[in-house]
PDB file of C-alpha atoms and ligand atoms in Angstrom:
ATOM      1  CA  MET L1324     129.308 107.216  20.887  1.00 80.00           C
ATOM      2  CA  LYS L1325     127.805 110.701  20.541  1.00 90.00           C
ATOM      3  CA  PRO L1326     128.840 112.318  17.224  1.00 94.00           C
ATOM      4  CA  ARG L1327     131.331 115.227  17.582  1.00 94.00           C
ATOM      5  CA  LEU L1328     129.442 117.247  15.023  1.00 97.00           C
ATOM      6  CA  LYS L1329     125.904 117.164  13.625  1.00 98.00           C
ATOM      7  CA  ILE L1330     125.420 118.616  10.172  1.00 98.00           C
ATOM      8  CA  ASP L1331     122.069 119.175   8.455  1.00 98.00           C
ATOM      9  CA  ILE L1332     122.253 120.317   4.861  1.00 98.00           C
ATOM     10  CA  LEU L1333     119.146 121.854   3.238  1.00 98.00           C
ATOM     11  CA  THR L1334     119.156 121.648  -0.546  1.00 98.00           C
ATOM     12  CA  ILE L1335     116.840 120.781  -3.411  1.00 97.00           C
ATOM     13  CA  PHE L1336     119.637 118.407  -4.629  1.00 96.00           C
ATOM     14  CA  PRO L1337     120.505 116.196  -1.637  1.00 97.00           C
ATOM     15  CA  GLU L1338     122.209 113.569  -3.886  1.00 97.00           C
ATOM     16  CA  VAL L1339     124.727 116.205  -5.081  1.00 96.00           C
ATOM     17  CA  VAL L1340     126.021 116.583  -1.497  1.00 96.00           C
ATOM     18  CA  GLN L1341     125.624 112.928  -0.529  1.00 95.00           C
ATOM     19  CA  GLY L1342     127.767 111.577  -3.400  1.00 94.00           C
ATOM     20  CA  PRO L1343     131.144 113.130  -2.577  1.00 94.00           C
ATOM     21  CA  LEU L1344     130.551 112.873   1.177  1.00 94.00           C
ATOM     22  CA  SER L1345     129.771 109.156   1.259  1.00 95.00           C
ATOM     23  CA  GLU L1346     133.208 108.071  -0.069  1.00 93.00           C
ATOM     24  CA  SER L1347     136.658 107.602   1.494  1.00 95.00           C
ATOM     25  CA  ILE L1348     137.639 109.516   4.657  1.00 95.00           C
ATOM     26  CA  ILE L1349     134.450 111.561   5.141  1.00 95.00           C
ATOM     27  CA  GLY L1350     132.319 108.495   4.280  1.00 96.00           C
ATOM     28  CA  ARG L1351     134.051 106.577   7.062  1.00 96.00           C
ATOM     29  CA  ALA L1352     133.645 109.454   9.565  1.00 95.00           C
ATOM     30  CA  VAL L1353     129.890 109.328   8.814  1.00 95.00           C
ATOM     31  CA  SER L1354     129.451 105.542   8.847  1.00 95.00           C
ATOM     32  CA  GLY L1355     131.626 105.385  11.993  1.00 95.00           C
ATOM     33  CA  GLY L1356     129.395 107.852  13.801  1.00 96.00           C
ATOM     34  CA  VAL L1357     132.000 110.623  14.364  1.00 96.00           C
ATOM     35  CA  VAL L1358     129.770 112.917  12.327  1.00 97.00           C
ATOM     36  CA  ASP L1359     126.019 112.835  12.005  1.00 98.00           C
ATOM     37  CA  LEU L1360     125.512 114.086   8.468  1.00 98.00           C
ATOM     38  CA  LYS L1361     122.114 114.468   6.774  1.00 98.00           C
ATOM     39  CA  ALA L1362     121.310 116.040   3.419  1.00 98.00           C
ATOM     40  CA  HIS L1363     117.637 116.996   3.459  1.00 98.00           C
ATOM     41  CA  ASP L1364     115.375 117.737   0.492  1.00 98.00           C
ATOM     42  CA  LEU L1365     114.236 121.328   1.124  1.00 98.00           C
ATOM     43  CA  ARG L1366     110.994 120.486  -0.725  1.00 98.00           C
ATOM     44  CA  ASP L1367     109.939 118.319   2.256  1.00 98.00           C
ATOM     45  CA  TRP L1368     109.167 121.651   4.014  1.00 98.00           C
ATOM     46  CA  CYS L1369     106.946 122.993   1.187  1.00 97.00           C
ATOM     47  CA  ARG L1370     103.293 123.241   2.054  1.00 95.00           C
ATOM     48  CA  ASP L1371     101.889 123.570  -1.478  1.00 95.00           C
ATOM     49  CA  ARG L1372     100.890 120.720  -3.723  1.00 96.00           C
ATOM     50  CA  HIS L1373     103.595 121.512  -6.327  1.00 96.00           C
ATOM     51  CA  ARG L1374     106.361 121.752  -3.723  1.00 97.00           C
ATOM     52  CA  LYS L1375     107.420 125.073  -5.210  1.00 96.00           C
ATOM     53  CA  VAL L1376     110.742 126.454  -3.920  1.00 97.00           C
ATOM     54  CA  ASP L1377     111.248 129.498  -6.106  1.00 96.00           C
ATOM     55  CA  ASP L1378     109.432 132.507  -7.582  1.00 96.00           C
ATOM     56  CA  GLU L1379     110.060 135.568  -9.763  1.00 96.00           C
ATOM     57  CA  PRO L1380     112.159 138.370  -8.270  1.00 96.00           C
ATOM     58  CA  TYR L1381     110.452 141.578  -7.079  1.00 97.00           C
ATOM     59  CA  GLY L1382     111.847 144.486  -9.048  1.00 97.00           C
ATOM     60  CA  GLY L1383     112.292 142.321 -12.132  1.00 96.00           C
ATOM     61  CA  GLY L1384     115.484 140.875 -13.559  1.00 94.00           C
ATOM     62  CA  PRO L1385     116.547 137.457 -14.829  1.00 93.00           C
ATOM     63  CA  GLY L1386     116.238 134.129 -12.963  1.00 93.00           C
ATOM     64  CA  MET L1387     114.227 132.969 -10.000  1.00 96.00           C
ATOM     65  CA  VAL L1388     114.593 133.587  -6.286  1.00 97.00           C
ATOM     66  CA  MET L1389     114.234 130.902  -3.657  1.00 97.00           C
ATOM     67  CA  LYS L1390     111.212 131.415  -1.465  1.00 97.00           C
ATOM     68  CA  PRO L1391     111.633 131.995   2.265  1.00 98.00           C
ATOM     69  CA  GLU L1392     108.922 129.679   3.686  1.00 98.00           C
ATOM     70  CA  PRO L1393     110.625 126.274   3.277  1.00 98.00           C
ATOM     71  CA  PHE L1394     113.925 127.614   4.791  1.00 98.00           C
ATOM     72  CA  PHE L1395     112.075 129.103   7.779  1.00 98.00           C
ATOM     73  CA  ALA L1396     110.078 125.927   8.414  1.00 98.00           C
ATOM     74  CA  ALA L1397     113.144 123.670   8.100  1.00 98.00           C
ATOM     75  CA  VAL L1398     115.481 125.723  10.256  1.00 98.00           C
ATOM     76  CA  ARG L1399     112.800 126.094  12.970  1.00 98.00           C
ATOM     77  CA  GLU L1400     112.375 122.358  13.042  1.00 98.00           C
ATOM     78  CA  LEU L1401     116.066 121.402  13.005  1.00 98.00           C
ATOM     79  CA  ARG L1402     117.560 124.211  15.126  1.00 98.00           C
ATOM     80  CA  ARG L1403     118.842 123.438  18.623  1.00 97.00           C
ATOM     81  CA  ASP L1404     120.596 125.540  21.309  1.00 94.00           C
ATOM     82  CA  ALA L1405     124.118 125.724  19.933  1.00 96.00           C
ATOM     83  CA  THR L1406     123.310 125.644  16.221  1.00 98.00           C
ATOM     84  CA  ARG L1407     125.265 127.732  13.712  1.00 98.00           C
ATOM     85  CA  VAL L1408     123.381 128.390  10.459  1.00 98.00           C
ATOM     86  CA  VAL L1409     125.581 128.815   7.374  1.00 98.00           C
ATOM     87  CA  LEU L1410     124.481 129.924   3.935  1.00 98.00           C
ATOM     88  CA  MET L1411     126.584 128.878   0.931  1.00 98.00           C
ATOM     89  CA  THR L1412     126.628 131.867  -1.420  1.00 97.00           C
ATOM     90  CA  PRO L1413     129.080 133.606  -3.760  1.00 96.00           C
ATOM     91  CA  GLN L1414     128.218 136.782  -1.830  1.00 96.00           C
ATOM     92  CA  GLY L1415     129.644 135.320   1.385  1.00 97.00           C
ATOM     93  CA  GLN L1416     132.978 135.697   3.178  1.00 98.00           C
ATOM     94  CA  ARG L1417     135.626 133.729   1.276  1.00 98.00           C
ATOM     95  CA  LEU L1418     136.424 130.459   3.076  1.00 98.00           C
ATOM     96  CA  GLN L1419     139.859 130.175   4.695  1.00 97.00           C
ATOM     97  CA  GLN L1420     141.519 127.336   6.558  1.00 96.00           C
ATOM     98  CA  SER L1421     141.417 129.412   9.772  1.00 96.00           C
ATOM     99  CA  MET L1422     137.615 129.587   9.465  1.00 98.00           C
ATOM    100  CA  VAL L1423     137.513 125.807   8.792  1.00 98.00           C
ATOM    101  CA  ARG L1424     139.521 125.202  11.978  1.00 97.00           C
ATOM    102  CA  ASP L1425     137.058 127.318  13.957  1.00 97.00           C
ATOM    103  CA  TYR L1426     134.023 125.304  12.714  1.00 98.00           C
ATOM    104  CA  ALA L1427     135.736 121.983  13.368  1.00 97.00           C
ATOM    105  CA  GLY L1428     136.911 122.996  16.860  1.00 96.00           C
ATOM    106  CA  ASN L1429     133.998 125.045  18.178  1.00 97.00           C
ATOM    107  CA  CYS L1430     130.759 123.799  16.559  1.00 97.00           C
ATOM    108  CA  SER L1431     128.500 120.981  17.673  1.00 97.00           C
ATOM    109  CA  HIS L1432     125.647 121.547  15.162  1.00 98.00           C
ATOM    110  CA  LEU L1433     125.737 123.155  11.741  1.00 98.00           C
ATOM    111  CA  ILE L1434     122.727 123.758   9.485  1.00 98.00           C
ATOM    112  CA  ILE L1435     123.913 124.559   5.971  1.00 98.00           C
ATOM    113  CA  LEU L1436     121.562 126.293   3.539  1.00 98.00           C
ATOM    114  CA  CYS L1437     122.238 125.819  -0.148  1.00 98.00           C
ATOM    115  CA  GLY L1438     121.008 128.368  -2.677  1.00 91.00           C
ATOM    116  CA  HIS L1439     120.184 127.701  -6.269  1.00 87.00           C
ATOM    117  CA  TYR L1440     118.893 129.897  -9.079  1.00 76.00           C
ATOM    118  CA  GLU L1441     119.476 133.671  -8.784  1.00 83.00           C
ATOM    119  CA  GLY L1442     119.591 133.780  -4.987  1.00 91.00           C
ATOM    120  CA  ILE L1443     117.587 133.381  -1.772  1.00 97.00           C
ATOM    121  CA  ASP L1444     115.001 135.787  -0.417  1.00 98.00           C
ATOM    122  CA  HIS L1445     117.085 138.077   1.736  1.00 98.00           C
ATOM    123  CA  ARG L1446     114.775 137.696   4.792  1.00 98.00           C
ATOM    124  CA  VAL L1447     116.328 134.207   5.190  1.00 98.00           C
ATOM    125  CA  VAL L1448     119.749 135.810   5.478  1.00 98.00           C
ATOM    126  CA  GLU L1449     118.561 138.490   7.901  1.00 98.00           C
ATOM    127  CA  ALA L1450     116.564 136.267  10.230  1.00 98.00           C
ATOM    128  CA  LEU L1451     118.182 132.821  10.107  1.00 98.00           C
ATOM    129  CA  VAL L1452     121.794 132.946   8.908  1.00 98.00           C
ATOM    130  CA  ASP L1453     124.808 133.374  11.183  1.00 98.00           C
ATOM    131  CA  ASP L1454     127.507 133.157   8.483  1.00 98.00           C
ATOM    132  CA  GLU L1455     127.437 133.599   4.696  1.00 98.00           C
ATOM    133  CA  ILE L1456     130.272 131.597   3.106  1.00 98.00           C
ATOM    134  CA  SER L1457     131.719 131.549  -0.396  1.00 97.00           C
ATOM    135  CA  ILE L1458     134.170 128.837  -1.475  1.00 98.00           C
ATOM    136  CA  GLY L1459     135.846 131.166  -3.985  1.00 97.00           C
ATOM    137  CA  ASP L1460     135.423 134.008  -6.407  1.00 96.00           C
ATOM    138  CA  TYR L1461     133.434 132.210  -9.074  1.00 96.00           C
ATOM    139  CA  VAL L1462     129.781 131.296  -9.408  1.00 95.00           C
ATOM    140  CA  LEU L1463     128.535 127.638  -9.230  1.00 95.00           C
ATOM    141  CA  THR L1464     125.170 126.495 -10.497  1.00 93.00           C
ATOM    142  CA  ASN L1465     124.337 125.080  -7.168  1.00 93.00           C
ATOM    143  CA  GLY L1466     125.196 125.777  -3.521  1.00 97.00           C
ATOM    144  CA  ALA L1467     125.112 122.042  -2.780  1.00 97.00           C
ATOM    145  CA  ILE L1468     128.478 121.638  -4.529  1.00 97.00           C
ATOM    146  CA  ALA L1469     129.892 124.391  -2.304  1.00 98.00           C
ATOM    147  CA  ALA L1470     128.360 122.730   0.779  1.00 98.00           C
ATOM    148  CA  ALA L1471     130.142 119.411  -0.084  1.00 97.00           C
ATOM    149  CA  VAL L1472     133.468 121.319  -0.270  1.00 98.00           C
ATOM    150  CA  PHE L1473     132.838 123.146   3.011  1.00 98.00           C
ATOM    151  CA  VAL L1474     131.774 119.976   4.890  1.00 98.00           C
ATOM    152  CA  ASP L1475     134.729 117.975   3.571  1.00 97.00           C
ATOM    153  CA  ALA L1476     137.167 120.677   4.757  1.00 98.00           C
ATOM    154  CA  VAL L1477     135.587 120.903   8.225  1.00 98.00           C
ATOM    155  CA  VAL L1478     135.022 117.157   8.924  1.00 97.00           C
ATOM    156  CA  ARG L1479     138.608 116.109   8.015  1.00 97.00           C
ATOM    157  CA  LEU L1480     139.859 118.390  10.913  1.00 97.00           C
ATOM    158  CA  ILE L1481     137.728 116.639  13.547  1.00 96.00           C
ATOM    159  CA  PRO L1482     140.016 114.617  15.791  1.00 93.00           C
ATOM    160  CA  GLY L1483     140.163 110.945  14.754  1.00 90.00           C
ATOM    161  CA  VAL L1484     138.914 111.534  11.169  1.00 95.00           C
ATOM    162  CA  LEU L1485     142.332 111.656   9.494  1.00 93.00           C
ATOM    163  CA  GLY L1486     144.535 108.612   9.992  1.00 82.00           C
ATOM    164  CA  ASP L1487     147.708 110.526  10.732  1.00 70.00           C
ATOM    165  CA  GLU L1488     146.954 113.166  13.352  1.00 60.00           C
ATOM    166  CA  ARG L1489     150.022 115.167  12.429  1.00 60.00           C
ATOM    167  CA  SER L1490     148.908 115.829   8.864  1.00 70.00           C
ATOM    168  CA  PRO L1491     146.763 118.957   9.469  1.00 79.00           C
ATOM    169  CA  GLU L1492     149.792 120.621  11.070  1.00 75.00           C
ATOM    170  CA  GLU L1493     152.083 120.041   8.112  1.00 77.00           C
ATOM    171  CA  GLU L1494     149.781 120.796   5.215  1.00 85.00           C
ATOM    172  CA  SER L1495     149.270 123.993   3.222  1.00 85.00           C
ATOM    173  CA  PHE L1496     147.576 126.862   5.163  1.00 88.00           C
ATOM    174  CA  ALA L1497     148.479 125.206   8.485  1.00 82.00           C
ATOM    175  CA  GLU L1498     148.486 127.421  11.560  1.00 79.00           C
ATOM    176  CA  GLY L1499     151.686 129.423  11.940  1.00 76.00           C
ATOM    177  CA  GLU L1500     153.440 130.547   8.756  1.00 80.00           C
ATOM    178  CA  GLY L1501     150.701 129.331   6.433  1.00 87.00           C
ATOM    179  CA  LEU L1502     152.969 128.655   3.439  1.00 94.00           C
ATOM    180  CA  LEU L1503     152.070 126.138   0.650  1.00 96.00           C
ATOM    181  CA  GLU L1504     153.413 122.638   1.129  1.00 96.00           C
ATOM    182  CA  ALA L1505     156.650 121.584  -0.607  1.00 97.00           C
ATOM    183  CA  PRO L1506     156.401 119.214  -3.623  1.00 97.00           C
ATOM    184  CA  CYS L1507     156.338 115.484  -2.751  1.00 97.00           C
ATOM    185  CA  TYR L1508     157.510 112.390  -4.612  1.00 98.00           C
ATOM    186  CA  THR L1509     157.156 108.566  -4.420  1.00 98.00           C
ATOM    187  CA  ARG L1510     158.542 105.580  -6.287  1.00 98.00           C
ATOM    188  CA  PRO L1511     159.984 105.103  -8.891  1.00 98.00           C
ATOM    189  CA  VAL L1512     163.125 107.254  -8.408  1.00 98.00           C
ATOM    190  CA  GLN L1513     163.362 107.671 -12.157  1.00 98.00           C
ATOM    191  CA  PHE L1514     160.264 108.230 -14.278  1.00 98.00           C
ATOM    192  CA  GLU L1515     160.233 109.309 -17.899  1.00 98.00           C
ATOM    193  CA  GLY L1516     163.593 110.931 -17.564  1.00 98.00           C
ATOM    194  CA  MET L1517     162.706 112.845 -14.386  1.00 98.00           C
ATOM    195  CA  GLU L1518     164.358 112.086 -11.044  1.00 98.00           C
ATOM    196  CA  VAL L1519     163.346 112.404  -7.428  1.00 98.00           C
ATOM    197  CA  PRO L1520     165.546 115.122  -5.825  1.00 98.00           C
ATOM    198  CA  GLU L1521     168.554 113.316  -4.354  1.00 98.00           C
ATOM    199  CA  ILE L1522     168.252 115.029  -0.983  1.00 98.00           C
ATOM    200  CA  LEU L1523     164.945 113.228  -0.320  1.00 98.00           C
ATOM    201  CA  LEU L1524     166.715 109.894  -0.658  1.00 98.00           C
ATOM    202  CA  SER L1525     169.556 110.844   1.699  1.00 98.00           C
ATOM    203  CA  GLY L1526     167.839 110.104   4.990  1.00 97.00           C
ATOM    204  CA  HIS L1527     169.326 113.348   6.364  1.00 97.00           C
ATOM    205  CA  HIS L1528     166.317 114.797   8.171  1.00 98.00           C
ATOM    206  CA  GLU L1529     167.709 118.245   8.927  1.00 98.00           C
ATOM    207  CA  ARG L1530     168.772 118.821   5.337  1.00 98.00           C
ATOM    208  CA  ILE L1531     165.451 117.431   4.068  1.00 98.00           C
ATOM    209  CA  ASP L1532     163.592 119.873   6.327  1.00 97.00           C
ATOM    210  CA  GLU L1533     165.702 122.710   4.993  1.00 98.00           C
ATOM    211  CA  TRP L1534     165.063 121.666   1.369  1.00 98.00           C
ATOM    212  CA  GLN L1535     161.326 121.354   2.011  1.00 97.00           C
ATOM    213  CA  ARG L1536     161.219 124.772   3.601  1.00 97.00           C
ATOM    214  CA  LYS L1537     163.030 126.354   0.647  1.00 98.00           C
ATOM    215  CA  ARG L1538     160.675 124.675  -1.911  1.00 98.00           C
ATOM    216  CA  SER L1539     157.708 125.735   0.221  1.00 97.00           C
ATOM    217  CA  VAL L1540     158.743 129.411   0.090  1.00 97.00           C
ATOM    218  CA  GLU L1541     159.486 129.141  -3.673  1.00 98.00           C
ATOM    219  CA  ARG L1542     156.143 127.535  -4.427  1.00 97.00           C
ATOM    220  CA  THR L1543     154.284 130.126  -2.357  1.00 97.00           C
ATOM    221  CA  LEU L1544     156.140 132.964  -4.072  1.00 97.00           C
ATOM    222  CA  GLN L1545     155.238 131.568  -7.481  1.00 98.00           C
ATOM    223  CA  ASN L1546     151.631 130.493  -6.897  1.00 98.00           C
ATOM    224  CA  ARG L1547     150.358 132.492  -3.955  1.00 97.00           C
ATOM    225  CA  PRO L1548     152.555 135.522  -3.203  1.00 97.00           C
ATOM    226  CA  ASP L1549     149.584 136.988  -1.276  1.00 95.00           C
ATOM    227  CA  LEU L1550     150.286 134.413   1.497  1.00 94.00           C
ATOM    228  CA  LEU L1551     153.778 135.748   2.203  1.00 93.00           C
ATOM    229  CA  PRO L1552     154.364 138.270   4.914  1.00 88.00           C
ATOM    230  CA  GLY L1553     154.452 141.842   3.696  1.00 83.00           C
ATOM    231  CA  ASP L1554     152.028 141.205   0.820  1.00 69.00           C
ATOM    232  CA  ASP L1555     148.780 142.999   1.447  1.00 66.00           C
ATOM    233  CA  GLY L1556     146.995 140.823  -1.059  1.00 55.00           C
ATOM    234  CA  GLU L1557     146.566 143.586  -3.664  1.00 53.00           C
TER     235      GLU L1557
HETATM  236  N1  LIG W1023     126.899 129.145  -4.784  1.00 84.24           N
HETATM  237  C1  LIG W1023     127.241 129.480  -6.047  1.00 84.24           C
HETATM  238  N2  LIG W1023     128.533 129.827  -6.136  1.00 84.24           N
HETATM  239  C2  LIG W1023     129.060 129.710  -4.868  1.00 84.24           C
HETATM  240  C3  LIG W1023     130.333 129.942  -4.304  1.00 84.24           C
HETATM  241  N3  LIG W1023     131.368 130.369  -5.012  1.00 84.24           N
HETATM  242  N4  LIG W1023     130.500 129.672  -2.968  1.00 84.24           N
HETATM  243  C4  LIG W1023     129.441 129.261  -2.220  1.00 84.24           C
HETATM  244  N5  LIG W1023     128.219 129.036  -2.704  1.00 84.24           N
HETATM  245  C5  LIG W1023     128.012 129.264  -4.005  1.00 84.24           C
END
């Protein structure tokens, strides 16, 4: 079977990406051949004896900047016709489920570049990168962690990866209204003085749907009012 999606990750910490992506659902998608996932050591494309990937910033300032040469050599070697090159960076566009759906549905090959240190020589961004992506408004030590998050979100939406095909339609940020999911419960009915809401035990599907919808709106209002219609996110 031909993999639905090929993903090449370029990082100086391939084990950081490999760890979380070799377990559970994503691990099975990889071992089952649905996804062809490789985390490459960027240093393999260094030409110098010391395999140096960073250097001091022009113009001064703290920290080190990642050199362009290894990124250019790696992308030139790995790129094919329909490749999308993504850079994980806190300066990128903030990742949304709608973007995740687009990658899962419309991409056949992703090359993901992971930064480290102060940043990446901007010529990499100008010449090689299609999309700059941030996984949130905070700074990580290492873009490989962000790449693992991004890949997990994309791969789980590839048909056949999740056991229950309906789940992506019913979860938070699903297409349509985009509200947060309602709270959920399992056995036991009573636990440390707290009870499962009676309605969920009733077997009355219409009333359960209604209850879930109400809780969903409440939860969104409390935790993410920016998701509700009419809120401009300010
Ligand atoms: N690298 C460091 N911080 C990051 C973030 N928030 N998103 C993506 N890549 C990053």
